[in-house]
Backbone atoms as SQL, in Angstrom:
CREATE TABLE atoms (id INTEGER PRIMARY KEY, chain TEXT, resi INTEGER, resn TEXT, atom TEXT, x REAL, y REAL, z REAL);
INSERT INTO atoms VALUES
  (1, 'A', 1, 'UNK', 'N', 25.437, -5.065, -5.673),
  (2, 'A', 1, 'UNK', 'CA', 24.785, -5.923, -4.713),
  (3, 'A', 1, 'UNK', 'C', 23.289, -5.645, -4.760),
  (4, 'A', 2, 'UNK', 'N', 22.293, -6.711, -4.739),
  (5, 'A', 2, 'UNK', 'CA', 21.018, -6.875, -4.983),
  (6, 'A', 2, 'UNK', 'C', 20.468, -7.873, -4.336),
  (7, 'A', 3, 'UNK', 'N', 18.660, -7.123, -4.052),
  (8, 'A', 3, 'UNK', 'CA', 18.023, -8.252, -3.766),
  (9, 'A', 3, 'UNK', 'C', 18.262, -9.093, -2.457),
  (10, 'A', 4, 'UNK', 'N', 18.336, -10.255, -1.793),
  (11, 'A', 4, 'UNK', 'CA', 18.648, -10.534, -0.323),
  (12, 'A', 4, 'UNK', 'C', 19.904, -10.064, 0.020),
  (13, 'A', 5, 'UNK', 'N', 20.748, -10.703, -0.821),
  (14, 'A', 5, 'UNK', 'CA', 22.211, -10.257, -0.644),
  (15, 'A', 5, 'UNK', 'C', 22.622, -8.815, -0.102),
  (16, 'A', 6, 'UNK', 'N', 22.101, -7.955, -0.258),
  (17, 'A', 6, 'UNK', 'CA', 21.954, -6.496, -0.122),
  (18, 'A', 6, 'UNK', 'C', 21.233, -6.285, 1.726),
  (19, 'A', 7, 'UNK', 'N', 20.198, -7.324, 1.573),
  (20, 'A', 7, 'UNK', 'CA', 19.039, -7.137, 2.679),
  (21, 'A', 7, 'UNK', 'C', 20.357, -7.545, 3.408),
  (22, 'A', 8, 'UNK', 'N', 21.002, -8.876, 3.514),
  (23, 'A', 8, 'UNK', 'CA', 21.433, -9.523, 4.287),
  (24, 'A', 8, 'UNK', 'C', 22.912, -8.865, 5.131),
  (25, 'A', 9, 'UNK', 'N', 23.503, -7.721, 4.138),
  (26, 'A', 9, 'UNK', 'CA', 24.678, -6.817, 4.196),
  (27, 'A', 9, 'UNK', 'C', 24.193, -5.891, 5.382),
  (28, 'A', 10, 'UNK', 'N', 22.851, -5.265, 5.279),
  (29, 'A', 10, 'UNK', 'CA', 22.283, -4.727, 6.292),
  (30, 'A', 10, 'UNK', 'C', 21.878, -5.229, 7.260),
  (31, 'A', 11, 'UNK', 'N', 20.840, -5.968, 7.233),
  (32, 'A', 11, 'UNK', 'CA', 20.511, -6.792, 8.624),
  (33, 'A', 11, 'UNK', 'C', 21.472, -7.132, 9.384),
  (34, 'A', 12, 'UNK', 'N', 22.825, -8.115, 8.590),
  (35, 'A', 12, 'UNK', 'CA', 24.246, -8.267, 9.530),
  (36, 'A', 12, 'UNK', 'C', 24.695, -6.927, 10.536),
  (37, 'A', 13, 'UNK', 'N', 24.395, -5.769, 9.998),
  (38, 'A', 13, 'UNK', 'CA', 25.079, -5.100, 10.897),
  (39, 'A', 13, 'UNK', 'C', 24.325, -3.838, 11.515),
  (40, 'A', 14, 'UNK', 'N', 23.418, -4.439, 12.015),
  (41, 'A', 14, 'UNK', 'CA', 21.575, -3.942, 12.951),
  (42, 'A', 14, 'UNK', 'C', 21.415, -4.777, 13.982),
  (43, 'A', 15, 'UNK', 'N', 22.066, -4.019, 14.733),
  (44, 'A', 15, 'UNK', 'CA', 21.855, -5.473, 16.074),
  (45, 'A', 15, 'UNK', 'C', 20.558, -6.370, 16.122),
  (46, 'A', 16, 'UNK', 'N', 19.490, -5.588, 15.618),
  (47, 'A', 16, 'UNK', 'CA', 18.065, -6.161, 16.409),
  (48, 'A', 16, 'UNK', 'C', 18.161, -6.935, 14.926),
  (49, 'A', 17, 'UNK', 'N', 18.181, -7.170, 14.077),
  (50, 'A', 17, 'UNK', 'CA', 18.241, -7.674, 12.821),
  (51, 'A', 17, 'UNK', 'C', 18.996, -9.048, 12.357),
  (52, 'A', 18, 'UNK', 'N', 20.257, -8.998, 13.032),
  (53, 'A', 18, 'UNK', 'CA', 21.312, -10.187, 12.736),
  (54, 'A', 18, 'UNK', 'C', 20.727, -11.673, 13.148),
  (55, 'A', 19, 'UNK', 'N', 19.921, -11.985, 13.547),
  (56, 'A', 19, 'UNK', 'CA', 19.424, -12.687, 14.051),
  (57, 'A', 19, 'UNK', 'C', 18.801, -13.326, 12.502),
  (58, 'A', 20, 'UNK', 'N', 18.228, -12.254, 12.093),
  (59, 'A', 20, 'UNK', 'CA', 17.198, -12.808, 10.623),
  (60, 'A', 20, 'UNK', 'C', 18.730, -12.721, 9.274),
  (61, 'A', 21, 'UNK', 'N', 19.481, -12.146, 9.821),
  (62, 'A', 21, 'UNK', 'CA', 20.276, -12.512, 8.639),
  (63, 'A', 21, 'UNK', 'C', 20.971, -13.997, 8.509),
  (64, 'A', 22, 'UNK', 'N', 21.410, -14.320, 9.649),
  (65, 'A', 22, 'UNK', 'CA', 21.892, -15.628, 10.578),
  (66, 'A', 22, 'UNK', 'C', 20.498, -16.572, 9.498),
  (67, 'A', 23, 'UNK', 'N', 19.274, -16.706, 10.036),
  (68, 'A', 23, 'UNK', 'CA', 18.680, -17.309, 9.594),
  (69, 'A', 23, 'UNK', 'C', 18.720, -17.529, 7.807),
  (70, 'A', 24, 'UNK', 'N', 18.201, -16.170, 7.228),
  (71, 'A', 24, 'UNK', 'CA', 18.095, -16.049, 5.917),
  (72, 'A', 24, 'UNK', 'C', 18.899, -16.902, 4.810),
  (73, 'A', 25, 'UNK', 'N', 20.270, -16.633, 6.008),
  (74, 'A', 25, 'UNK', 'CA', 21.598, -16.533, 5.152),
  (75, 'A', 25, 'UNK', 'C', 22.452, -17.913, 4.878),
  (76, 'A', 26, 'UNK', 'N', 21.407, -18.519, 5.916),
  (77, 'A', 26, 'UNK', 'CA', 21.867, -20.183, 5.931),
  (78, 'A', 26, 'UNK', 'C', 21.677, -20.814, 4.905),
  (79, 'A', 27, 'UNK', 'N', 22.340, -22.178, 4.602),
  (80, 'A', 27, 'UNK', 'CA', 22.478, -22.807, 3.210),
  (81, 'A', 27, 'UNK', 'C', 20.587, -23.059, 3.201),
  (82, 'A', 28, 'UNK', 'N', 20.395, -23.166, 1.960),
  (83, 'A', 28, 'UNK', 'CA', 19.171, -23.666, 1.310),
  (84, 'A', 28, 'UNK', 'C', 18.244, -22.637, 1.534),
  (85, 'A', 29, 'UNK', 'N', 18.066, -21.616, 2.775),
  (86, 'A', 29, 'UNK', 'CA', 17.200, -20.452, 3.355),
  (87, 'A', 29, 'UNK', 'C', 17.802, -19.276, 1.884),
  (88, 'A', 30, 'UNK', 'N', 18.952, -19.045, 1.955),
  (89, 'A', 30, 'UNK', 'CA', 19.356, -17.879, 0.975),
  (90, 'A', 30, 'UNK', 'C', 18.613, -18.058, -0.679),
  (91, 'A', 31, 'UNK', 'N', 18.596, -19.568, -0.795),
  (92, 'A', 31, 'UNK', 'CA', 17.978, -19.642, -1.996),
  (93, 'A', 31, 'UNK', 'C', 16.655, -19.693, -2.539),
  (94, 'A', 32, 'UNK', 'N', 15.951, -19.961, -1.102),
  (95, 'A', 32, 'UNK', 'CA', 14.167, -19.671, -1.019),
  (96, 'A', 32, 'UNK', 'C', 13.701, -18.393, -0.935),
  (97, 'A', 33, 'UNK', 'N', 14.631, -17.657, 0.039),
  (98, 'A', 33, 'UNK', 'CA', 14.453, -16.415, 0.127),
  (99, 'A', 33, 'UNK', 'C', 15.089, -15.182, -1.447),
  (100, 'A', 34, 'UNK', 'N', 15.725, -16.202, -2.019),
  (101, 'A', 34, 'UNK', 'CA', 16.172, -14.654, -3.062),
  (102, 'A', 34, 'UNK', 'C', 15.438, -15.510, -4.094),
  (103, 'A', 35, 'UNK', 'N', 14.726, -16.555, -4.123),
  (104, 'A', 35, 'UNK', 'CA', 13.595, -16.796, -5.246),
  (105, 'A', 35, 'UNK', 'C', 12.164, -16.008, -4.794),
  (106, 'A', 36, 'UNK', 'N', 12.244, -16.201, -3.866),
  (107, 'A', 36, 'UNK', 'CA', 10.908, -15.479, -3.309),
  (108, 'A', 36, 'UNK', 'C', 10.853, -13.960, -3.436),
  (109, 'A', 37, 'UNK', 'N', 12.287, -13.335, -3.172),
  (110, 'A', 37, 'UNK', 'CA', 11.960, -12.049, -3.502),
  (111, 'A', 37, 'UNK', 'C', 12.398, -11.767, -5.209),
  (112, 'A', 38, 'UNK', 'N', 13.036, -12.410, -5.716),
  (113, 'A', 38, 'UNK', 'CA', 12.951, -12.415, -7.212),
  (114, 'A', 38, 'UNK', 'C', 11.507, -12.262, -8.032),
  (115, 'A', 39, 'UNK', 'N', 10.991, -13.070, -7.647),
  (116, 'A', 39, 'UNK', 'CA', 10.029, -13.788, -8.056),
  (117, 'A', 39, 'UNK', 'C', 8.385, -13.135, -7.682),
  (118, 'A', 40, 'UNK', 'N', 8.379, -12.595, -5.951),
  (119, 'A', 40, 'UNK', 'CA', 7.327, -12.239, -5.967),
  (120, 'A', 40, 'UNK', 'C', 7.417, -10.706, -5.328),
  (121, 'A', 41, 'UNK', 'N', 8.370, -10.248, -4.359),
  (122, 'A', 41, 'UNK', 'CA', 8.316, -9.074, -3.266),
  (123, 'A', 41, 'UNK', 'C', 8.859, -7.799, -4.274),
  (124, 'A', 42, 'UNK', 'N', 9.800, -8.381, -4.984),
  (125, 'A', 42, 'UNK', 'CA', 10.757, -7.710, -6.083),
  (126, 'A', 42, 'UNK', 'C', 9.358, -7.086, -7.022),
  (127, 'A', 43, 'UNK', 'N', 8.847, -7.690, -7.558),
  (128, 'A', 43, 'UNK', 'CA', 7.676, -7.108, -8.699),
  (129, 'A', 43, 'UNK', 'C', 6.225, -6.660, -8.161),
  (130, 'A', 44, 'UNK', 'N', 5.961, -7.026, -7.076),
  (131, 'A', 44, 'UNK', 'CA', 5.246, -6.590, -6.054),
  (132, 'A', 44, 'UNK', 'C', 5.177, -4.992, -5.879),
  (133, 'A', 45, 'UNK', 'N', 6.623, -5.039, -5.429),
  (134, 'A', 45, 'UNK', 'CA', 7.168, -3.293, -4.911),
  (135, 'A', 45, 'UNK', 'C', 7.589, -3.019, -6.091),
  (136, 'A', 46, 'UNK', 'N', 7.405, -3.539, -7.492),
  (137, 'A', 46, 'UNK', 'CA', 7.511, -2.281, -8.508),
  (138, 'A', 46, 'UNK', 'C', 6.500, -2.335, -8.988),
  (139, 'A', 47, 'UNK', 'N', 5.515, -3.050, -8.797),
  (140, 'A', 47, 'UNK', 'CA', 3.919, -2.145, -9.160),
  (141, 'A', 47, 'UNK', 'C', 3.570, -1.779, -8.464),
  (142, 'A', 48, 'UNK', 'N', 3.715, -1.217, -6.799),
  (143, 'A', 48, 'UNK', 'CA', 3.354, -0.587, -5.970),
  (144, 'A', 48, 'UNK', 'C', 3.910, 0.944, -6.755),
  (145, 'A', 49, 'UNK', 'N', 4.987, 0.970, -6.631),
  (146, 'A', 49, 'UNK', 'CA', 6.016, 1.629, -6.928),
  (147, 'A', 49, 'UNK', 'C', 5.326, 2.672, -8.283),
  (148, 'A', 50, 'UNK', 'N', 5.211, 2.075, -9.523),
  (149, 'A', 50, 'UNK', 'CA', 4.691, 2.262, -10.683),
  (150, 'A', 50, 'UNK', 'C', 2.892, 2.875, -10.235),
  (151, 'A', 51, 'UNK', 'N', 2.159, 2.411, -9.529),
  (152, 'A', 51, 'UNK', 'CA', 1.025, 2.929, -8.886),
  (153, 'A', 51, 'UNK', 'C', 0.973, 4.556, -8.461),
  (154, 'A', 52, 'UNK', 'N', 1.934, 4.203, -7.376),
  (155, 'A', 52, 'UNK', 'CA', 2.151, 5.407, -7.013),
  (156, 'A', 52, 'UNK', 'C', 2.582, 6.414, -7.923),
  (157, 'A', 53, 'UNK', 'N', 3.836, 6.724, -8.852),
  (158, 'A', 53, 'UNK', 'CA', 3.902, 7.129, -9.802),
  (159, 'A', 53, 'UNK', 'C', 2.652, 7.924, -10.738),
  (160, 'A', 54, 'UNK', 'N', 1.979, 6.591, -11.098),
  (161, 'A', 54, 'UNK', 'CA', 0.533, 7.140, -12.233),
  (162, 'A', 54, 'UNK', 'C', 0.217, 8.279, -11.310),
  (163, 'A', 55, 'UNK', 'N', -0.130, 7.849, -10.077),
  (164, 'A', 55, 'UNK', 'CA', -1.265, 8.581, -9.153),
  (165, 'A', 55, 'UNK', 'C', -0.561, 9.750, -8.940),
  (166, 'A', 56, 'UNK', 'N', 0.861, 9.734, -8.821),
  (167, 'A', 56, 'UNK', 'CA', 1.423, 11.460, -8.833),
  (168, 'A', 56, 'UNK', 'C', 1.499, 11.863, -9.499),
  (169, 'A', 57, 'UNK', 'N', 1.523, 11.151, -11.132),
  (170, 'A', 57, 'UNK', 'CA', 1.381, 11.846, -12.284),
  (171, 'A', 57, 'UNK', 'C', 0.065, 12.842, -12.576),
  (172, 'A', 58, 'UNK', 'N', -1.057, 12.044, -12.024),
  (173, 'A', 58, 'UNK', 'CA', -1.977, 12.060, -12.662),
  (174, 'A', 58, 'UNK', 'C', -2.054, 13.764, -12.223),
  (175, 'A', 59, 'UNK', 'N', -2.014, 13.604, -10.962),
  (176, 'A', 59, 'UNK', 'CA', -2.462, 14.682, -10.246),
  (177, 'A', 59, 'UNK', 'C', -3.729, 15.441, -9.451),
  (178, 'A', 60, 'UNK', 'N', -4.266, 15.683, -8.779),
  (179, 'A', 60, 'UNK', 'CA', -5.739, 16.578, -8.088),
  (180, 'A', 60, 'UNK', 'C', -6.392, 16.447, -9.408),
  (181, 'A', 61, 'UNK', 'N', -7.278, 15.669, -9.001),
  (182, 'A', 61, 'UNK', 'CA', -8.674, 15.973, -10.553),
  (183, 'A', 61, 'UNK', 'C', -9.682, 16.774, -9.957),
  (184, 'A', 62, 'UNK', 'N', -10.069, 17.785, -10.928),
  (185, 'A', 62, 'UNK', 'CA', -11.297, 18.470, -10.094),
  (186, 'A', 62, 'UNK', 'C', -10.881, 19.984, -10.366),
  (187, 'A', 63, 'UNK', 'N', -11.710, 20.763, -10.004),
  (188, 'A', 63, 'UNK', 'CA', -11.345, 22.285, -9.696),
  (189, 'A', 63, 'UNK', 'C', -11.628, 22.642, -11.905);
């Protein structure tokens, strides 16, 4: 399980949350929303992701 589908497994069962799964999860919403995170949130948070990485690689410069 991936991607909204995953989001939506959780949110369902978060009280304060079900509300946005209800929404998400509705016909035509599920398919904007898992293009959108396909497409942009998904590769987003893996060059965040990959950023962070370098920068722990890199390590304290100096000294």
């Amino acid at each position: 399980m991936t991607g909204v589908t995953a989001f939506l497994v959780h949110w369902a069962q978060m009280p304060r949350y079900r509300w946005l799964a209800r929404i998400v999860g509705a016909r035509g919403m599920r398919q904007v929303a898992s293009a959108a995170y396909d497409h942009v949130l998904a590769p987003t948070l893996y060059h965040l992701h990959r950023l962070r990485k370098h920068r722990r690689d890199a390590g304290p410069q100096g000294d």
